[in-house]
mmCIF file of C-alpha atoms in Angstrom:
data_model
loop_
_atom_site.group_PDB
_atom_site.id
_atom_site.type_symbol
_atom_site.label_atom_id
_atom_site.label_comp_id
_atom_site.label_asym_id
_atom_site.label_seq_id
_atom_site.Cartn_x
_atom_site.Cartn_y
_atom_site.Cartn_z
ATOM 1 C CA MET A 1 24.541 6.647 20.091
ATOM 2 C CA ASN A 2 22.860 6.687 16.685
ATOM 3 C CA ARG A 3 23.445 9.819 14.608
ATOM 4 C CA THR A 4 20.513 11.311 12.765
ATOM 5 C CA VAL A 5 20.327 11.594 9.029
ATOM 6 C CA THR A 6 20.879 15.326 9.022
ATOM 7 C CA ASP A 7 24.015 14.895 11.210
ATOM 8 C CA ILE A 8 25.683 13.061 8.309
ATOM 9 C CA VAL A 9 24.208 14.500 5.063
ATOM 10 C CA THR A 10 22.563 17.809 4.797
ATOM 11 C CA GLU A 11 22.282 18.166 1.121
ATOM 12 C CA PHE A 12 22.554 16.210 -2.208
ATOM 13 C CA ILE A 13 24.104 17.094 -5.503
ATOM 14 C CA LEU A 14 21.887 16.413 -8.499
ATOM 15 C CA LEU A 15 24.091 15.863 -11.498
ATOM 16 C CA SER A 16 21.139 16.148 -13.834
ATOM 17 C CA PHE A 17 22.644 16.083 -17.398
ATOM 18 C CA PRO A 18 26.360 16.681 -17.116
ATOM 19 C CA CYS A 19 27.549 18.670 -20.201
ATOM 20 C CA SER A 20 29.224 21.926 -21.234
ATOM 21 C CA ARG A 21 27.936 25.248 -19.992
ATOM 22 C CA GLU A 22 26.595 26.178 -23.420
ATOM 23 C CA MET A 23 24.608 22.930 -23.602
ATOM 24 C CA GLN A 24 23.222 23.488 -20.120
ATOM 25 C CA ILE A 25 21.862 26.932 -21.290
ATOM 26 C CA LEU A 26 20.403 25.256 -24.370
ATOM 27 C CA LEU A 27 18.683 22.544 -22.205
ATOM 28 C CA PHE A 28 17.441 25.258 -19.922
ATOM 29 C CA GLY A 29 15.740 26.992 -22.948
ATOM 30 C CA VAL A 30 14.288 23.689 -24.264
ATOM 31 C CA PHE A 31 12.793 22.588 -20.878
ATOM 32 C CA SER A 32 11.620 26.164 -20.128
ATOM 33 C CA LEU A 33 9.622 26.188 -23.393
ATOM 34 C CA THR A 34 8.357 22.653 -22.606
ATOM 35 C CA TYR A 35 7.259 23.820 -19.100
ATOM 36 C CA VAL A 36 5.457 26.847 -20.358
ATOM 37 C CA LEU A 37 3.614 24.962 -23.139
ATOM 38 C CA THR A 38 2.593 22.244 -20.628
ATOM 39 C CA LEU A 39 1.160 24.841 -18.344
ATOM 40 C CA ILE A 40 -0.639 26.616 -21.178
ATOM 41 C CA GLY A 41 -1.974 23.366 -22.727
ATOM 42 C CA ASN A 42 -3.308 21.891 -19.561
ATOM 43 C CA GLY A 43 -4.515 25.280 -18.192
ATOM 44 C CA SER A 44 -6.516 25.785 -21.354
ATOM 45 C CA ILE A 45 -8.299 22.542 -20.890
ATOM 46 C CA ILE A 46 -9.224 23.583 -17.395
ATOM 47 C CA CYS A 47 -10.544 26.947 -18.552
ATOM 48 C CA ALA A 48 -12.430 25.405 -21.369
ATOM 49 C CA VAL A 49 -14.192 22.916 -19.076
ATOM 50 C CA ARG A 50 -14.930 25.615 -16.567
ATOM 51 C CA LEU A 51 -16.310 28.183 -18.975
ATOM 52 C CA ASP A 52 -18.271 26.048 -21.458
ATOM 53 C CA HIS A 53 -21.463 24.649 -19.936
ATOM 54 C CA HIS A 54 -21.573 21.959 -22.656
ATOM 55 C CA LEU A 55 -18.531 20.359 -21.006
ATOM 56 C CA HIS A 56 -20.037 20.269 -17.526
ATOM 57 C CA THR A 57 -20.218 16.478 -17.642
ATOM 58 C CA PRO A 58 -18.386 13.788 -15.601
ATOM 59 C CA MET A 59 -16.031 12.999 -18.463
ATOM 60 C CA TYR A 60 -14.774 16.585 -18.874
ATOM 61 C CA PHE A 61 -14.855 17.121 -15.067
ATOM 62 C CA LEU A 62 -12.430 14.231 -14.781
ATOM 63 C CA LEU A 63 -10.421 15.595 -17.687
ATOM 64 C CA ALA A 64 -10.056 19.010 -16.052
ATOM 65 C CA ASN A 65 -8.909 17.332 -12.867
ATOM 66 C CA PHE A 66 -6.426 15.228 -14.828
ATOM 67 C CA SER A 67 -5.082 18.317 -16.451
ATOM 68 C CA PHE A 68 -4.611 19.995 -12.988
ATOM 69 C CA LEU A 69 -2.814 16.811 -11.859
ATOM 70 C CA GLU A 70 -0.516 17.048 -14.938
ATOM 71 C CA ILE A 71 0.379 20.619 -13.915
ATOM 72 C CA CYS A 72 1.124 19.430 -10.336
ATOM 73 C CA TYR A 73 3.179 16.507 -11.722
ATOM 74 C CA ILE A 74 5.409 18.581 -13.995
ATOM 75 C CA ASN A 75 5.947 21.145 -11.168
ATOM 76 C CA THR A 76 7.575 18.314 -9.086
ATOM 77 C CA THR A 77 10.447 18.009 -11.671
ATOM 78 C CA VAL A 78 10.982 20.770 -14.095
ATOM 79 C CA PRO A 79 11.291 23.925 -11.906
ATOM 80 C CA ASN A 80 14.095 22.192 -9.941
ATOM 81 C CA MET A 81 15.649 20.951 -13.115
ATOM 82 C CA LEU A 82 15.770 24.520 -14.550
ATOM 83 C CA THR A 83 17.386 25.822 -11.401
ATOM 84 C CA ASN A 84 19.881 23.045 -11.590
ATOM 85 C CA PHE A 85 20.882 23.982 -15.230
ATOM 86 C CA LEU A 86 21.858 27.533 -13.996
ATOM 87 C CA SER A 87 23.489 26.458 -10.777
ATOM 88 C CA ASN A 88 27.149 25.954 -10.266
ATOM 89 C CA THR A 89 26.908 23.868 -7.166
ATOM 90 C CA LYS A 90 23.788 21.807 -8.292
ATOM 91 C CA THR A 91 22.953 21.121 -4.651
ATOM 92 C CA VAL A 92 19.490 20.439 -3.124
ATOM 93 C CA SER A 93 18.826 20.369 0.638
ATOM 94 C CA PHE A 94 18.062 16.971 2.349
ATOM 95 C CA THR A 95 14.492 18.157 3.078
ATOM 96 C CA SER A 96 13.835 19.549 -0.441
ATOM 97 C CA CYS A 97 15.096 16.275 -1.960
ATOM 98 C CA PHE A 98 12.633 14.174 0.054
ATOM 99 C CA LEU A 99 9.790 16.596 -0.529
ATOM 100 C CA GLN A 100 10.343 16.335 -4.173
ATOM 101 C CA PHE A 101 10.573 12.488 -3.833
ATOM 102 C CA TYR A 102 7.341 12.411 -2.029
ATOM 103 C CA PHE A 103 5.373 14.694 -4.360
ATOM 104 C CA PHE A 104 6.819 13.155 -7.452
ATOM 105 C CA PHE A 105 5.809 9.681 -6.395
ATOM 106 C CA SER A 106 2.462 10.760 -5.041
ATOM 107 C CA THR A 107 1.332 12.680 -8.201
ATOM 108 C CA GLY A 108 2.513 9.686 -10.356
ATOM 109 C CA ILE A 109 0.478 7.223 -8.311
ATOM 110 C CA THR A 110 -2.498 9.623 -8.350
ATOM 111 C CA GLU A 111 -2.214 9.639 -12.197
ATOM 112 C CA THR A 112 -2.638 5.897 -12.371
ATOM 113 C CA PHE A 113 -5.847 6.182 -10.255
ATOM 114 C CA PHE A 114 -7.196 8.986 -12.460
ATOM 115 C CA LEU A 115 -6.578 7.004 -15.650
ATOM 116 C CA SER A 116 -8.505 4.082 -14.018
ATOM 117 C CA LEU A 117 -11.351 6.386 -13.087
ATOM 118 C CA MET A 118 -11.540 7.858 -16.536
ATOM 119 C CA ALA A 119 -11.663 4.294 -18.046
ATOM 120 C CA PHE A 120 -14.429 3.351 -15.562
ATOM 121 C CA ASP A 121 -16.365 6.497 -16.588
ATOM 122 C CA ARG A 122 -16.259 5.556 -20.263
ATOM 123 C CA PHE A 123 -17.211 2.042 -19.483
ATOM 124 C CA LEU A 124 -20.348 3.194 -17.583
ATOM 125 C CA ALA A 125 -21.202 5.778 -20.249
ATOM 126 C CA ILE A 126 -21.048 3.357 -23.161
ATOM 127 C CA CYS A 127 -21.787 -0.016 -21.684
ATOM 128 C CA GLN A 128 -24.390 1.116 -19.089
ATOM 129 C CA PRO A 129 -25.872 4.194 -20.770
ATOM 130 C CA LEU A 130 -29.270 3.987 -19.036
ATOM 131 C CA HIS A 131 -27.730 3.609 -15.567
ATOM 132 C CA TYR A 132 -24.896 6.123 -16.140
ATOM 133 C CA PRO A 133 -26.801 9.301 -15.157
ATOM 134 C CA THR A 134 -27.926 7.785 -11.876
ATOM 135 C CA ILE A 135 -24.449 6.219 -11.038
ATOM 136 C CA MET A 136 -21.989 8.883 -12.120
ATOM 137 C CA THR A 137 -23.801 11.812 -10.497
ATOM 138 C CA ARG A 138 -21.848 15.085 -9.857
ATOM 139 C CA ASN A 139 -21.699 14.152 -6.174
ATOM 140 C CA MET A 140 -20.394 10.642 -6.901
ATOM 141 C CA CYS A 141 -17.887 11.973 -9.411
ATOM 142 C CA ALA A 142 -16.559 14.565 -6.840
ATOM 143 C CA LYS A 143 -16.185 11.802 -4.224
ATOM 144 C CA LEU A 144 -14.276 9.523 -6.559
ATOM 145 C CA VAL A 145 -11.952 12.341 -7.687
ATOM 146 C CA PHE A 146 -11.342 13.245 -3.902
ATOM 147 C CA LEU A 147 -10.630 9.480 -3.255
ATOM 148 C CA CYS A 148 -8.087 9.410 -6.102
ATOM 149 C CA TRP A 149 -6.196 12.393 -4.698
ATOM 150 C CA VAL A 150 -6.210 11.209 -1.058
ATOM 151 C CA SER A 151 -5.252 7.627 -1.908
ATOM 152 C CA GLY A 152 -2.427 8.762 -4.168
ATOM 153 C CA PHE A 153 -0.859 10.987 -1.556
ATOM 154 C CA LEU A 154 -1.140 8.412 1.134
ATOM 155 C CA CYS A 155 0.289 5.374 -0.626
ATOM 156 C CA TYR A 156 3.923 6.221 -0.422
ATOM 157 C CA ALA A 157 3.971 8.473 2.680
ATOM 158 C CA VAL A 158 5.153 5.848 5.102
ATOM 159 C CA PRO A 159 7.917 4.149 2.781
ATOM 160 C CA ILE A 160 9.299 7.593 1.911
ATOM 161 C CA TYR A 161 9.376 8.674 5.491
ATOM 162 C CA LEU A 162 11.235 5.429 6.398
ATOM 163 C CA THR A 163 13.716 6.051 3.664
ATOM 164 C CA SER A 164 14.388 9.579 5.014
ATOM 165 C CA GLN A 165 15.306 7.905 8.388
ATOM 166 C CA LEU A 166 18.096 5.827 6.860
ATOM 167 C CA SER A 167 21.776 6.852 7.366
ATOM 168 C CA PHE A 168 23.348 8.771 4.487
ATOM 169 C CA CYS A 169 26.938 9.135 5.213
ATOM 170 C CA GLY A 170 28.321 9.989 1.692
ATOM 171 C CA PRO A 171 28.868 10.155 -1.084
ATOM 172 C CA ASN A 172 25.872 12.521 -1.660
ATOM 173 C CA ILE A 173 25.987 12.649 -5.494
ATOM 174 C CA ILE A 174 22.830 11.656 -7.307
ATOM 175 C CA ASP A 175 23.259 10.918 -11.039
ATOM 176 C CA HIS A 176 19.755 11.999 -11.945
ATOM 177 C CA PHE A 177 17.703 15.163 -12.358
ATOM 178 C CA ILE A 178 15.240 14.217 -9.494
ATOM 179 C CA CYS A 179 15.380 12.626 -6.203
ATOM 180 C CA ASP A 180 14.135 9.125 -7.012
ATOM 181 C CA SER A 181 14.009 5.954 -5.036
ATOM 182 C CA GLY A 182 16.661 3.966 -6.804
ATOM 183 C CA PRO A 183 19.487 6.698 -6.584
ATOM 184 C CA LEU A 184 18.583 7.471 -2.964
ATOM 185 C CA MET A 185 18.567 3.918 -1.774
ATOM 186 C CA ALA A 186 21.930 3.432 -3.502
ATOM 187 C CA LEU A 187 23.423 6.250 -1.396
ATOM 188 C CA SER A 188 22.154 4.958 1.913
ATOM 189 C CA CYS A 189 24.854 3.592 4.367
ATOM 190 C CA THR A 190 22.187 1.284 5.898
ATOM 191 C CA SER A 191 21.063 -1.836 4.146
ATOM 192 C CA ALA A 192 17.269 -1.670 3.857
ATOM 193 C CA PRO A 193 15.999 -4.558 1.727
ATOM 194 C CA GLY A 194 12.530 -4.254 3.380
ATOM 195 C CA ILE A 195 12.099 -0.718 2.142
ATOM 196 C CA GLU A 196 13.420 -1.529 -1.310
ATOM 197 C CA LEU A 197 11.046 -4.453 -1.477
ATOM 198 C CA THR A 198 8.070 -2.209 -0.323
ATOM 199 C CA PHE A 199 8.769 0.277 -3.167
ATOM 200 C CA SER A 200 8.952 -2.606 -5.695
ATOM 201 C CA VAL A 201 5.809 -4.344 -4.419
ATOM 202 C CA PHE A 202 3.802 -1.030 -4.230
ATOM 203 C CA ALA A 203 4.852 -0.147 -7.737
ATOM 204 C CA SER A 204 4.066 -3.522 -9.189
ATOM 205 C CA LEU A 205 0.679 -3.792 -7.428
ATOM 206 C CA ASP A 206 -0.313 -0.359 -8.705
ATOM 207 C CA ILE A 207 0.638 -1.109 -12.297
ATOM 208 C CA PHE A 208 -0.656 -4.651 -12.300
ATOM 209 C CA ILE A 209 -4.047 -3.731 -10.805
ATOM 210 C CA THR A 210 -4.848 -0.422 -12.525
ATOM 211 C CA PHE A 211 -3.436 -1.323 -15.999
ATOM 212 C CA PRO A 212 -5.477 -4.597 -16.497
ATOM 213 C CA PHE A 213 -8.452 -2.724 -15.011
ATOM 214 C CA ILE A 214 -8.071 0.015 -17.641
ATOM 215 C CA LEU A 215 -7.541 -2.507 -20.503
ATOM 216 C CA GLY A 216 -10.461 -4.573 -19.389
ATOM 217 C CA SER A 217 -12.681 -1.503 -19.245
ATOM 218 C CA TYR A 218 -11.811 -0.400 -22.729
ATOM 219 C CA THR A 219 -12.083 -3.918 -24.152
ATOM 220 C CA LEU A 220 -15.691 -3.961 -22.962
ATOM 221 C CA VAL A 221 -16.159 -0.496 -24.390
ATOM 222 C CA PHE A 222 -14.889 -1.449 -27.807
ATOM 223 C CA ARG A 223 -17.101 -4.535 -27.874
ATOM 224 C CA ALA A 224 -20.090 -2.301 -27.160
ATOM 225 C CA VAL A 225 -19.083 0.313 -29.615
ATOM 226 C CA LEU A 226 -18.905 -2.335 -32.386
ATOM 227 C CA ARG A 227 -22.558 -3.009 -31.790
ATOM 228 C CA VAL A 228 -23.595 0.590 -32.207
ATOM 229 C CA PRO A 229 -25.628 0.952 -35.401
ATOM 230 C CA SER A 230 -24.656 4.543 -36.098
ATOM 231 C CA ALA A 231 -21.345 5.011 -37.888
ATOM 232 C CA ALA A 232 -21.069 8.547 -36.398
ATOM 233 C CA GLY A 233 -21.695 7.227 -32.935
ATOM 234 C CA ARG A 234 -18.951 4.546 -33.389
ATOM 235 C CA LYS A 235 -16.486 7.131 -34.716
ATOM 236 C CA LYS A 236 -17.102 9.491 -31.777
ATOM 237 C CA ALA A 237 -16.744 6.694 -29.159
ATOM 238 C CA PHE A 238 -13.567 5.308 -30.850
ATOM 239 C CA SER A 239 -12.094 8.752 -31.024
ATOM 240 C CA THR A 240 -12.645 9.465 -27.367
ATOM 241 C CA CYS A 241 -11.480 6.056 -26.121
ATOM 242 C CA GLY A 242 -8.558 6.170 -28.519
ATOM 243 C CA SER A 243 -7.320 9.378 -26.962
ATOM 244 C CA HIS A 244 -7.525 7.879 -23.477
ATOM 245 C CA LEU A 245 -5.728 4.699 -24.594
ATOM 246 C CA THR A 246 -2.918 6.711 -26.228
ATOM 247 C CA VAL A 247 -2.291 8.469 -22.941
ATOM 248 C CA VAL A 248 -2.449 5.272 -20.996
ATOM 249 C CA SER A 249 0.028 3.634 -23.335
ATOM 250 C CA LEU A 250 2.536 6.451 -23.110
ATOM 251 C CA PHE A 251 2.356 6.679 -19.361
ATOM 252 C CA TYR A 252 2.223 3.012 -18.409
ATOM 253 C CA GLY A 253 4.739 1.893 -21.065
ATOM 254 C CA THR A 254 7.539 4.063 -19.454
ATOM 255 C CA LEU A 255 6.424 3.285 -15.939
ATOM 256 C CA MET A 256 6.793 -0.455 -16.536
ATOM 257 C CA VAL A 257 10.359 0.026 -17.767
ATOM 258 C CA MET A 258 11.297 1.986 -14.686
ATOM 259 C CA TYR A 259 9.449 0.645 -11.561
ATOM 260 C CA ILE A 260 8.384 -2.885 -11.989
ATOM 261 C CA SER A 261 11.946 -3.993 -11.394
ATOM 262 C CA PRO A 262 13.790 -1.058 -9.971
ATOM 263 C CA ASN A 263 16.948 -2.962 -9.409
ATOM 264 C CA SER A 264 17.067 -4.553 -12.830
ATOM 265 C CA GLY A 265 20.236 -2.785 -13.858
ATOM 266 C CA ASN A 266 18.860 -0.072 -16.090
ATOM 267 C CA ARG A 267 21.645 2.237 -17.193
ATOM 268 C CA VAL A 268 21.669 5.723 -15.678
ATOM 269 C CA THR A 269 21.107 7.417 -19.111
ATOM 270 C CA THR A 270 18.244 5.103 -19.872
ATOM 271 C CA GLN A 271 16.621 5.906 -16.445
ATOM 272 C CA LYS A 272 16.875 9.596 -17.134
ATOM 273 C CA ILE A 273 15.393 9.306 -20.616
ATOM 274 C CA VAL A 274 12.489 7.118 -19.419
ATOM 275 C CA THR A 275 11.827 9.368 -16.491
ATOM 276 C CA LEU A 276 11.801 12.397 -18.869
ATOM 277 C CA LEU A 277 9.257 10.671 -21.060
ATOM 278 C CA TYR A 278 6.649 9.970 -18.326
ATOM 279 C CA SER A 279 7.215 13.015 -16.102
ATOM 280 C CA VAL A 280 7.846 15.747 -18.698
ATOM 281 C CA PHE A 281 6.854 14.532 -22.095
ATOM 282 C CA THR A 282 3.436 13.049 -21.402
ATOM 283 C CA PRO A 283 2.063 16.027 -19.560
ATOM 284 C CA LEU A 284 3.154 18.108 -22.621
ATOM 285 C CA VAL A 285 1.404 15.928 -25.225
ATOM 286 C CA ASN A 286 -1.666 14.962 -23.179
ATOM 287 C CA PRO A 287 -3.535 18.201 -23.978
ATOM 288 C CA LEU A 288 -2.802 17.759 -27.625
ATOM 289 C CA ILE A 289 -4.024 14.143 -27.598
ATOM 290 C CA TYR A 290 -7.245 14.979 -25.890
ATOM 291 C CA SER A 291 -8.090 18.192 -27.779
ATOM 292 C CA LEU A 292 -7.024 17.343 -31.401
ATOM 293 C CA ARG A 293 -9.219 14.217 -31.376
ATOM 294 C CA ASN A 294 -12.251 15.733 -29.595
ATOM 295 C CA LYS A 295 -14.599 18.008 -31.454
ATOM 296 C CA GLU A 296 -16.297 19.387 -28.345
ATOM 297 C CA MET A 297 -13.002 20.222 -26.692
ATOM 298 C CA LYS A 298 -11.738 22.003 -29.870
ATOM 299 C CA ASN A 299 -14.821 24.023 -29.988
ATOM 300 C CA ALA A 300 -14.580 25.057 -26.348
ATOM 301 C CA LEU A 301 -10.903 25.939 -26.716
ATOM 302 C CA ARG A 302 -11.824 28.219 -29.648
ATOM 303 C CA LYS A 303 -14.414 29.963 -27.328
ATOM 304 C CA VAL A 304 -11.695 30.429 -24.734
ATOM 305 C CA GLN A 305 -9.319 31.878 -27.396
ATOM 306 C CA MET A 306 -12.108 34.259 -28.561
ATOM 307 C CA ARG A 307 -12.849 35.475 -24.969
ATOM 308 C CA MET A 308 -9.120 36.208 -24.395
ATOM 309 C CA LYS A 309 -8.974 38.266 -27.568
ATOM 310 C CA ILE A 310 -12.122 40.183 -26.475
ATOM 311 C CA VAL A 311 -10.529 40.825 -23.122
ATOM 312 C CA GLN A 312 -7.288 41.922 -24.638
ATOM 313 C CA ASN A 313 -9.007 44.287 -27.156
ATOM 314 C CA SER A 314 -11.131 45.871 -24.385
#
């Protein structure tokens, strides 16, 4: 008679960053600050887009949704990491581990779809300016955003469910700060090359379809921008697209290291650092990248700041 997964393993131990108690407390403080700053930065962009009618355009609607996605993304990793720093046992239940696994992968894949959609939006706005208002209507934009969210959360549902049905008979120690595919597959007592191949193929397809699409879109955008007679128009377009490409480079660069070849023998420390970069660092810096190089966003953020001061004074 086959035993179920929960008959064998009911919890995992996330080692996170093994170090002294004092260093654990220091890391708790650093990541707590990072978490709060990320929430404030991305939350500010959402508020600015919502409150400033000048930003009620498809580009900023997508940016606000992207910022909300970044908040969701960092919430799949950092809260559990902070709890782990203060925990003596560092345990996580089987169900919680796989829920984190699912939401971490789903928000990550949704981010690739959003970056592609934002690139497509810029392509239409700059390369097809006359058709842009009729194509990228508010209704169409909302449908595309909905499609990104639904597709992202459906992609890995079946592979992750199948992984949860494997036998885990010990050890139950994960040398990572999140429940990720590689460490979990390594702990399984059952050989599952098909599931491992599925994760690898899905990740490769996602990266090698969305990344060339984004690069192709911005290549066409830059070609169109170079033909713009106005120097101010070229500067504005380059600034906006430059911000997008910076975010794309940060995110995809680290993703390629981790997931194109998940069994390539990356050292555990390297895996942790790379995962930190794309799951914690990029959500922190994205608001800075988008706001510092965007005059309209900076003005909107100043208005939000002024409103907050007025509310506090009253």
